[in-house]
PDB file of C-alpha atoms in Angstrom:
ATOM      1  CA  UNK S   1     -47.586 -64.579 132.322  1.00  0.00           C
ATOM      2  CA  UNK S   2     -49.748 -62.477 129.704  1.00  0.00           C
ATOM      3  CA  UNK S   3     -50.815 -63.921 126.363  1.00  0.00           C
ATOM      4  CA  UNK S   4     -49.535 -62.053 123.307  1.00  0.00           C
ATOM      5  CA  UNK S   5     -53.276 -61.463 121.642  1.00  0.00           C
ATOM      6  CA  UNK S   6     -51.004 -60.746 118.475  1.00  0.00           C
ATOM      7  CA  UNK S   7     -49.316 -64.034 118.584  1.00  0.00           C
ATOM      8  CA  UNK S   8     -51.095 -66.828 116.044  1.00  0.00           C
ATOM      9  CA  UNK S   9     -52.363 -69.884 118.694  1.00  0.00           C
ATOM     10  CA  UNK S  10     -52.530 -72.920 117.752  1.00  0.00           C
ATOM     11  CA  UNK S  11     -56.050 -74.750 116.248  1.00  0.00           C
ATOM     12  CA  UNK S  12     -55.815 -78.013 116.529  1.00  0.00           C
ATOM     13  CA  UNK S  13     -59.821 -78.248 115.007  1.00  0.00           C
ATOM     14  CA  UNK S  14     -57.927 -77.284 111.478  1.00  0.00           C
ATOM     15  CA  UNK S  15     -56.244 -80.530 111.562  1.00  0.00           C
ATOM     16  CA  UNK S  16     -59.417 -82.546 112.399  1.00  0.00           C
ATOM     17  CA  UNK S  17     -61.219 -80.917 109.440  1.00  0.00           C
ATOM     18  CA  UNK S  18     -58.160 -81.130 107.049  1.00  0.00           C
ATOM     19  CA  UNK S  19     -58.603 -85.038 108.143  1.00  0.00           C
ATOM     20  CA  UNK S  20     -61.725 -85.676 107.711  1.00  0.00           C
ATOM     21  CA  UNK S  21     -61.657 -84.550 104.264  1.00  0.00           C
ATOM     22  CA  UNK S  22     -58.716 -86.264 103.712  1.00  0.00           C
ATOM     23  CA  UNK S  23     -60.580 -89.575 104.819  1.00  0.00           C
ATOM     24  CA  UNK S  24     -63.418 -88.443 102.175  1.00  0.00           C
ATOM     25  CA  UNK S  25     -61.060 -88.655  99.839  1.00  0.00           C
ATOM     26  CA  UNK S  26     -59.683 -91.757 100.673  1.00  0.00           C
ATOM     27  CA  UNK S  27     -63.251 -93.235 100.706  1.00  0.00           C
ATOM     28  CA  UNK S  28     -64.023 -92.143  97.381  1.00  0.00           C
ATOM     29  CA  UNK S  29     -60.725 -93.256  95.950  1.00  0.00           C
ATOM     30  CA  UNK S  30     -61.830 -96.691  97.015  1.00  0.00           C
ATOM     31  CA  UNK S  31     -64.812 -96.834  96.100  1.00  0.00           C
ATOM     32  CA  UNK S  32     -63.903 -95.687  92.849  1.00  0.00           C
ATOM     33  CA  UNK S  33     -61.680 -98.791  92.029  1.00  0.00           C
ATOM     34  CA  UNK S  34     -63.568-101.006  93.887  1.00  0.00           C
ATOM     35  CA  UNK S  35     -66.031-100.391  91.006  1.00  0.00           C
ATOM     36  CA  UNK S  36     -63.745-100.273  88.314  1.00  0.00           C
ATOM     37  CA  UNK S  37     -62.458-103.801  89.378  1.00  0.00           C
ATOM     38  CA  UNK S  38     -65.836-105.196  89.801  1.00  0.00           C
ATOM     39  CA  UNK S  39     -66.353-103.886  85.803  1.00  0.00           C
ATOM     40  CA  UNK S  40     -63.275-105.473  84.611  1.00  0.00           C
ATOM     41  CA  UNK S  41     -64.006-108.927  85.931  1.00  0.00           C
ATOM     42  CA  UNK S  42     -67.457-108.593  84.928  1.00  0.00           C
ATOM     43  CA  UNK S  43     -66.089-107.695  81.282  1.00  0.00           C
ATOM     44  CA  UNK S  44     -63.676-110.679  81.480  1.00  0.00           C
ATOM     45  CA  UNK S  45     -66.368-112.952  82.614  1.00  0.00           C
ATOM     46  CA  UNK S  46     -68.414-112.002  79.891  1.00  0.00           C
ATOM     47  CA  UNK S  47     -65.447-112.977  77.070  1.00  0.00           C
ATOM     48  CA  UNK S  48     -64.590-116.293  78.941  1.00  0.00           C
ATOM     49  CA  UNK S  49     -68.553-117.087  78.601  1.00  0.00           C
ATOM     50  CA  UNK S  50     -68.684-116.044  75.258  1.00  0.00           C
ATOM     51  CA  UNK S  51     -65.604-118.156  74.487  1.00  0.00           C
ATOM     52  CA  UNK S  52     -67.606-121.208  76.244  1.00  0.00           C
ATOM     53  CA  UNK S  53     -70.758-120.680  74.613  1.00  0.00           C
ATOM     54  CA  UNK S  54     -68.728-121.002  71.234  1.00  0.00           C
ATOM     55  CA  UNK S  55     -66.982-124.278  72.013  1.00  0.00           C
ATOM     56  CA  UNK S  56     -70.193-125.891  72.729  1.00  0.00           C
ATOM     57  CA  UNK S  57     -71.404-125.069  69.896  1.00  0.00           C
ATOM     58  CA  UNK S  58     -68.637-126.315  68.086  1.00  0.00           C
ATOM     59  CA  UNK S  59     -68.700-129.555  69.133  1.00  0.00           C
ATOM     60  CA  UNK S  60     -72.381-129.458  68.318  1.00  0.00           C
ATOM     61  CA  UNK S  61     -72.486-128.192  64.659  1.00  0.00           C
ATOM     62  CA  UNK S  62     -68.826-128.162  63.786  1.00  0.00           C
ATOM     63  CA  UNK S  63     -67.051-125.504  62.296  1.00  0.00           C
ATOM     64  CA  UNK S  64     -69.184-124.008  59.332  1.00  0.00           C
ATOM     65  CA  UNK S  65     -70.687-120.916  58.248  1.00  0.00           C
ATOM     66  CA  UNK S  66     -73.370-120.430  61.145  1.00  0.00           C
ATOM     67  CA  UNK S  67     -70.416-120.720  63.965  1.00  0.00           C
ATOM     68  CA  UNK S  68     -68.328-117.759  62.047  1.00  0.00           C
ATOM     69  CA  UNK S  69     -71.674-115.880  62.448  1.00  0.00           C
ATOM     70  CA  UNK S  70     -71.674-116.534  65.823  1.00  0.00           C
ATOM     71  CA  UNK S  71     -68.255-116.086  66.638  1.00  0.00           C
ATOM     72  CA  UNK S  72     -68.457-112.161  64.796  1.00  0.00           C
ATOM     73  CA  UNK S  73     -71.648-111.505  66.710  1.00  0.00           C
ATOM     74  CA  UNK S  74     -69.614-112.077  69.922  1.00  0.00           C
ATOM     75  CA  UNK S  75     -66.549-110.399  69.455  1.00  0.00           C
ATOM     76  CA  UNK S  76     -68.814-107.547  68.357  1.00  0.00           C
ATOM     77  CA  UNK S  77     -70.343-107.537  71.428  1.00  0.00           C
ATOM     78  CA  UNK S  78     -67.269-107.947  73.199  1.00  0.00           C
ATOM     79  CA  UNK S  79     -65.679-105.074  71.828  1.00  0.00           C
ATOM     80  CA  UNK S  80     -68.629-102.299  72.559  1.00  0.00           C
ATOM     81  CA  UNK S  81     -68.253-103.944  76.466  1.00  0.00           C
ATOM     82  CA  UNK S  82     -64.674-103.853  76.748  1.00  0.00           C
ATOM     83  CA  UNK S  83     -64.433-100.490  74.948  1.00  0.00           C
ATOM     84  CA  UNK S  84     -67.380 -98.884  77.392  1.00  0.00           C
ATOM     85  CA  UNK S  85     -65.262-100.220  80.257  1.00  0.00           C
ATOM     86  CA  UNK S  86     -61.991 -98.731  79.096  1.00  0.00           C
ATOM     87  CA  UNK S  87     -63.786 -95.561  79.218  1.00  0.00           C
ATOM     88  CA  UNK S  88     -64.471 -95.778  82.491  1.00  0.00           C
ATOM     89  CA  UNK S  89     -61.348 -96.378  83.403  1.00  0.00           C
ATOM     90  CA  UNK S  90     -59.975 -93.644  81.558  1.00  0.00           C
ATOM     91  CA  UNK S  91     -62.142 -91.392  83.463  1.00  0.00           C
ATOM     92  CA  UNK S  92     -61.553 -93.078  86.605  1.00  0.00           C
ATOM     93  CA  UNK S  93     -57.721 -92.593  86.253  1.00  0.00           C
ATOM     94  CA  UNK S  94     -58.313 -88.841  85.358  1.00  0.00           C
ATOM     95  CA  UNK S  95     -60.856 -88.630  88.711  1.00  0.00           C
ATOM     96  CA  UNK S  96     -58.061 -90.793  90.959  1.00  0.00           C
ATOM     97  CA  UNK S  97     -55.471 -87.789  89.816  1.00  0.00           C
ATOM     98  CA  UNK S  98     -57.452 -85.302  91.060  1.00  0.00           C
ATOM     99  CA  UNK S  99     -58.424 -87.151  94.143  1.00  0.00           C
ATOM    100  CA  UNK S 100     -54.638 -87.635  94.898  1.00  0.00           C
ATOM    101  CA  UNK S 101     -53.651 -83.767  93.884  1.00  0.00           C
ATOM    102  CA  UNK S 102     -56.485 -83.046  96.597  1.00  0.00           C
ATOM    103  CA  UNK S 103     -54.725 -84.911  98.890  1.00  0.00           C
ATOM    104  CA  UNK S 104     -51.040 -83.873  98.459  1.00  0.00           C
ATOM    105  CA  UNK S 105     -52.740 -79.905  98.931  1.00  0.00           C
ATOM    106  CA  UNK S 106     -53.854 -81.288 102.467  1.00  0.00           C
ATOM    107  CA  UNK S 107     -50.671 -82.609 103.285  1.00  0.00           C
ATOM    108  CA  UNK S 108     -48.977 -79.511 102.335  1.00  0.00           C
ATOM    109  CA  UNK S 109     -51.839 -77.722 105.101  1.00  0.00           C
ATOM    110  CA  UNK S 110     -50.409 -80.580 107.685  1.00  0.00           C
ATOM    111  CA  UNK S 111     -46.924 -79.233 106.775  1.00  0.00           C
ATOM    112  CA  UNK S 112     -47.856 -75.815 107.297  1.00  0.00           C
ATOM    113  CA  UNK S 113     -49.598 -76.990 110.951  1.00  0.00           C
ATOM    114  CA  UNK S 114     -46.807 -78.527 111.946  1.00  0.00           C
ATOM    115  CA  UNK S 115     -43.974 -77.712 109.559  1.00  0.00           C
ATOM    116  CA  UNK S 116     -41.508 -80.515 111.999  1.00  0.00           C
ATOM    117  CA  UNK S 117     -43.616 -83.768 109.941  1.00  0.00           C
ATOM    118  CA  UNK S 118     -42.555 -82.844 106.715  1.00  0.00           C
ATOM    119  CA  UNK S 119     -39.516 -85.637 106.940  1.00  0.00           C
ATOM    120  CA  UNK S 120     -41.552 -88.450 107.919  1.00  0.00           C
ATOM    121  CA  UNK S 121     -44.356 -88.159 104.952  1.00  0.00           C
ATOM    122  CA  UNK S 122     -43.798 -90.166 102.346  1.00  0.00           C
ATOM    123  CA  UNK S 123     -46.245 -89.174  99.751  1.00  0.00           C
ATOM    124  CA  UNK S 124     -45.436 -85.510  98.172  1.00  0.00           C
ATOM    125  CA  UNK S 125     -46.843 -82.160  99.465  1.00  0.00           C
ATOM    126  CA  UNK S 126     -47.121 -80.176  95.979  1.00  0.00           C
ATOM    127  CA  UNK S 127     -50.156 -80.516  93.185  1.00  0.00           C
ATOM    128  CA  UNK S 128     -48.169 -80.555  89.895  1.00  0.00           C
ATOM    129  CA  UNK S 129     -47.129 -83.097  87.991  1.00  0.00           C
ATOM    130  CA  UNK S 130     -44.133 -83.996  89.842  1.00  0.00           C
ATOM    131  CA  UNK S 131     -45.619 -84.073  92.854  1.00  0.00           C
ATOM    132  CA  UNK S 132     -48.252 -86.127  91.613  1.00  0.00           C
ATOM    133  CA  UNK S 133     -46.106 -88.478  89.982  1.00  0.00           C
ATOM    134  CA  UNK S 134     -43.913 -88.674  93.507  1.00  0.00           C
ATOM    135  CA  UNK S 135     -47.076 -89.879  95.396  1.00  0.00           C
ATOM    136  CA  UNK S 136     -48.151 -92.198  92.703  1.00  0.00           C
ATOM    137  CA  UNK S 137     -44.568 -94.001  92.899  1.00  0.00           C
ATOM    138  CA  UNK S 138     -44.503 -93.376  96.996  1.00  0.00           C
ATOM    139  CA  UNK S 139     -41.316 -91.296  95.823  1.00  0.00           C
ATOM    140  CA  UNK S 140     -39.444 -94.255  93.751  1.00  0.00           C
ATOM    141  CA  UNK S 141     -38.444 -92.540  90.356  1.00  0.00           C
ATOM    142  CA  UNK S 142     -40.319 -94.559  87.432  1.00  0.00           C
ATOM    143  CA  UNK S 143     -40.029 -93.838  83.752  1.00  0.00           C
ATOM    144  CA  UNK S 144     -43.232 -93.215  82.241  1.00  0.00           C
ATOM    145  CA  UNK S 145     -43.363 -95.634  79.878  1.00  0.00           C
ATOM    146  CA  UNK S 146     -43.398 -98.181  82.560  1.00  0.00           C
ATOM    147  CA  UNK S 147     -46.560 -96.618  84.462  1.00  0.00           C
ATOM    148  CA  UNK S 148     -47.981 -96.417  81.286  1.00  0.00           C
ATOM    149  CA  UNK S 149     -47.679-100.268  80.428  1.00  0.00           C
ATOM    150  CA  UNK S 150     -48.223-100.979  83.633  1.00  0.00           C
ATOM    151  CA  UNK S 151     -51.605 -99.253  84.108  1.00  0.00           C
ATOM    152  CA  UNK S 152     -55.779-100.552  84.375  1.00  0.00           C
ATOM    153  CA  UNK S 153     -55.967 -98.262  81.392  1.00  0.00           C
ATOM    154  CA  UNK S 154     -53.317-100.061  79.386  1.00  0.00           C
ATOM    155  CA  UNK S 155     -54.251-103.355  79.851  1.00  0.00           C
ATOM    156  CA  UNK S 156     -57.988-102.862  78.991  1.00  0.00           C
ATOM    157  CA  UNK S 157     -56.929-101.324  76.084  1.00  0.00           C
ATOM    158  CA  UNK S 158     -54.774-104.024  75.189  1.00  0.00           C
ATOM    159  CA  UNK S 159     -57.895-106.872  75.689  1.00  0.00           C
ATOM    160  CA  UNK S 160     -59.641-104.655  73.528  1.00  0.00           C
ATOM    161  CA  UNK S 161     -56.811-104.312  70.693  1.00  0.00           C
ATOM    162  CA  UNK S 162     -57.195-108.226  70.519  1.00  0.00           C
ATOM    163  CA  UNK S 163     -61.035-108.655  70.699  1.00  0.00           C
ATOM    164  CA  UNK S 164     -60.572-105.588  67.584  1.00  0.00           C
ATOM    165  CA  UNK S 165     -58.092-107.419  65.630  1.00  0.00           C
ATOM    166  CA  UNK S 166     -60.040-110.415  66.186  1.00  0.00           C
ATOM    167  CA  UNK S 167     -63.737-109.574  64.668  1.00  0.00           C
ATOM    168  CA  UNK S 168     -61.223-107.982  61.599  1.00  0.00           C
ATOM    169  CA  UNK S 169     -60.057-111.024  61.245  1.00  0.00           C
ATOM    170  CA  UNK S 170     -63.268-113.146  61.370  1.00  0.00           C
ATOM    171  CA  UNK S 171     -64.628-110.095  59.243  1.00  0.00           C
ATOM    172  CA  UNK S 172     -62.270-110.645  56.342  1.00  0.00           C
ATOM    173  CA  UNK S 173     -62.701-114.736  56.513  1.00  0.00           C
ATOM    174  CA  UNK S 174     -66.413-114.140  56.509  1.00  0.00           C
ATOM    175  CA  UNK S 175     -66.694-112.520  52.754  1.00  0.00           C
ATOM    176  CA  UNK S 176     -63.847-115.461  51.595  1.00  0.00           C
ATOM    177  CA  UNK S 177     -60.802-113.096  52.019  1.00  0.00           C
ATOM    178  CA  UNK S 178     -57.471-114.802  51.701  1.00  0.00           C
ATOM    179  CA  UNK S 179     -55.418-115.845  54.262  1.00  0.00           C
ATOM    180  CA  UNK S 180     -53.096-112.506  53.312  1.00  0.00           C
ATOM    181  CA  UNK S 181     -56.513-110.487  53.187  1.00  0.00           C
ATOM    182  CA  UNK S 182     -57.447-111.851  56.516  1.00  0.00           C
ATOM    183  CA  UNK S 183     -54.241-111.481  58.658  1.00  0.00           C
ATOM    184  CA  UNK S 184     -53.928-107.851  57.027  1.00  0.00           C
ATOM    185  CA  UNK S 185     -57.850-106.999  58.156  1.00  0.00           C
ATOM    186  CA  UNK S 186     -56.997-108.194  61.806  1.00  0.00           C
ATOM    187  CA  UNK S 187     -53.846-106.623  62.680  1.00  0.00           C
ATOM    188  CA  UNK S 188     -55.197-103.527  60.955  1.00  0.00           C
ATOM    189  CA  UNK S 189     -57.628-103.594  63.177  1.00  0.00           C
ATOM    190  CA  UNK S 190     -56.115-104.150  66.012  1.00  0.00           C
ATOM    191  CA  UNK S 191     -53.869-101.160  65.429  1.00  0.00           C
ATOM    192  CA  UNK S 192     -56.614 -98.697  64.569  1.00  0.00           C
ATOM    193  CA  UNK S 193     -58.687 -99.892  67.608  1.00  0.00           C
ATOM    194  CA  UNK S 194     -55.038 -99.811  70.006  1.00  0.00           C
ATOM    195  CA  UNK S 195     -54.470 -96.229  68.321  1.00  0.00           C
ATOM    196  CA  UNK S 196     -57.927 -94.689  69.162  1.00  0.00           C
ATOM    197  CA  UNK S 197     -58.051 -96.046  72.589  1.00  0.00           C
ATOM    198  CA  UNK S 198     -54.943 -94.360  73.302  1.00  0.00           C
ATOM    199  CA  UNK S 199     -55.906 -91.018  71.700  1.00  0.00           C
ATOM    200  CA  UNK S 200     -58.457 -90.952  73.813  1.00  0.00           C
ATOM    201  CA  UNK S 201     -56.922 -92.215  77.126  1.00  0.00           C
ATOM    202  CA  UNK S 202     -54.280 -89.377  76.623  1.00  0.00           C
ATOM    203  CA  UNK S 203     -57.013 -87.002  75.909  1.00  0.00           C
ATOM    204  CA  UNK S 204     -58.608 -87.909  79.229  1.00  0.00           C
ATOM    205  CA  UNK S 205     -55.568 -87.823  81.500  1.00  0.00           C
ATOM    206  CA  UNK S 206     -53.401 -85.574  80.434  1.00  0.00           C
ATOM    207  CA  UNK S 207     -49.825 -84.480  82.475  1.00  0.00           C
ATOM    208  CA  UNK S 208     -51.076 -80.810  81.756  1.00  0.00           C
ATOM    209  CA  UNK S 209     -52.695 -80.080  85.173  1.00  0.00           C
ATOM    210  CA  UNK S 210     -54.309 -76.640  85.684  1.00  0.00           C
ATOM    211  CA  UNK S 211     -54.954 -74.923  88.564  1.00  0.00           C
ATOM    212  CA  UNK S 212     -51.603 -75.712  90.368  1.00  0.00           C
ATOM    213  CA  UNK S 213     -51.419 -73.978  93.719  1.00  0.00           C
ATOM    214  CA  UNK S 214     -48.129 -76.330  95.633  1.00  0.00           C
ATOM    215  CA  UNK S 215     -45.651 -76.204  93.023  1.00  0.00           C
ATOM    216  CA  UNK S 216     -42.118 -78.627  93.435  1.00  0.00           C
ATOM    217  CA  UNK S 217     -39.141 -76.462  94.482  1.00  0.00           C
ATOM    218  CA  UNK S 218     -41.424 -74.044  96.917  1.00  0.00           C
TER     219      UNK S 218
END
C-alpha cells in the first residue's frame, strides 16, 4: 500500500511540546498564588500583632494620649502593607488571566490534533473574554458581580477599606474632633481608600483583552 506524500501524517511530538508548555504554565500559575497567599497571611499576621502589641500596652498605660499615638502609627503602617499587597494581587490576577488565555490557545491546538476531545474538555478552547470567563467558572455561568466580591483582590481591598477608615477615624479623635467629626473622617476614608483601590484594580485587569486569536462562536 503506497503512502500519499501529500497526505498531512500525524505528529504526535506536537502534542508533547503543546504539553509541556502547558505544564509551564501550570507551574507558574502555582507558584504565583502560592506567593500571593504566603503575602496575605503574612499581611494578616502583621495586623493581628499589631492589634496585640496595642492591648498590652493598654493594660499597661491605659487609654491616653500616647496609646492613640500608637494606635495611628500602626494603622499607618498597616495600610502602606496591606495596600502594597493588594497591588500584588492586582497584578497577579492580571498575570493569572493571561496564564489561563495561554492555556485555553493550547487546548484549542489539542482540539485541532485531535478534533474527537473537544466534548470531554471542560475548560474553554477560545482566548476572549468569554472564553476566559468559561474556564474561570469550569463553564458554570456566574454574574460578575459575584466573581468580583468573591475575589483575593476584593477582599484585600476590603481589609484595607477598614484599616483606611480606621487611621481617619483615630486621625480626627487625635486633633479633639467630635464624635460627628470623627465618624465622618473614618467612613470618608474608608470610601476614598475602597474607591482608589478599585480604580486601580479595574485599571489592572481589565475585560478588554487584546490580541485575541480563538474567538467564541468559531
Amino acid at each position: 500500500m503506497e503512502v500519499d506524500p501529500d497526505e498531512p501524517r500525524p505528529r504526535p511530538e506536537l502534542a508533547t511540546l503543546l504539553a509541556t508548555e502547558h505544564w509551564s504554565l501550570l507551574g507558574t500559575r502555582s507558584m504565583t498564588w502560592s506567593e500571593i497567599m504566603s503575602r496575605i497571611s503574612i499581611l494578616l499576621t502583621v495586623m493581628s500583632a499589631f492589634l496585640v502589641v496595642l492591648a498590652l500596652v493598654a493594660q499597661g498605660v491605659g487609654f491616653d494620649r500616647s496609646l492613640l499615638g500608637l494606635a495611628i502609627g500602626f494603622a499607618a503602617a498597616s495600610l502602606v502593607v496591606g495596600s502594597l499587597t493588594a497591588l500584588r494581587v492586582a497584578l497577579a490576577s492580571q498575570e493569572d488571566a493571561q496564564l489561563i488565555r495561554g492555556m485555553n490557545r493550547l487546548r484549542a491546538a489539542y482540539v485541532e490534533l485531535a478534533p474527537e476531545i473537544g466534548p470531554f474538555l471542560t475548560a474553554s478552547t477560545h482566548d476572549d473574554h468569554d472564553g476566559l470567563m468559561a474556564t474561570y467558572t469550569l463553564g458554570n455561568r456566574r454574574p460578575m458581580l459575584a466573581h468580583i466580591l468573591g475575589s483575593t483582590t476584593f477582599f484585600v481591598i476590603v481589609i484595607n477599606t477598614l484599616v483606611a477608615g480606621t487611621l481617619g477615624g483615630l486621625v480626627a479623635t487625635a486633633a479633639h474632633g467630635s464624635t460627628w467629626l470623627t465618624a465622618l473622617a473614618a467612613g470618608g476614608a474608608g470610601l476614598l481608600w475602597l474607591g482608589l483601590q478599585m480604580e486601580v484594580a479595574r485599571h489592572l485587569f481589565s475585560p478588554r483583552l487584546k490580541d485575541v486569536r480563538f474567538p467564541s462562536g468559531t
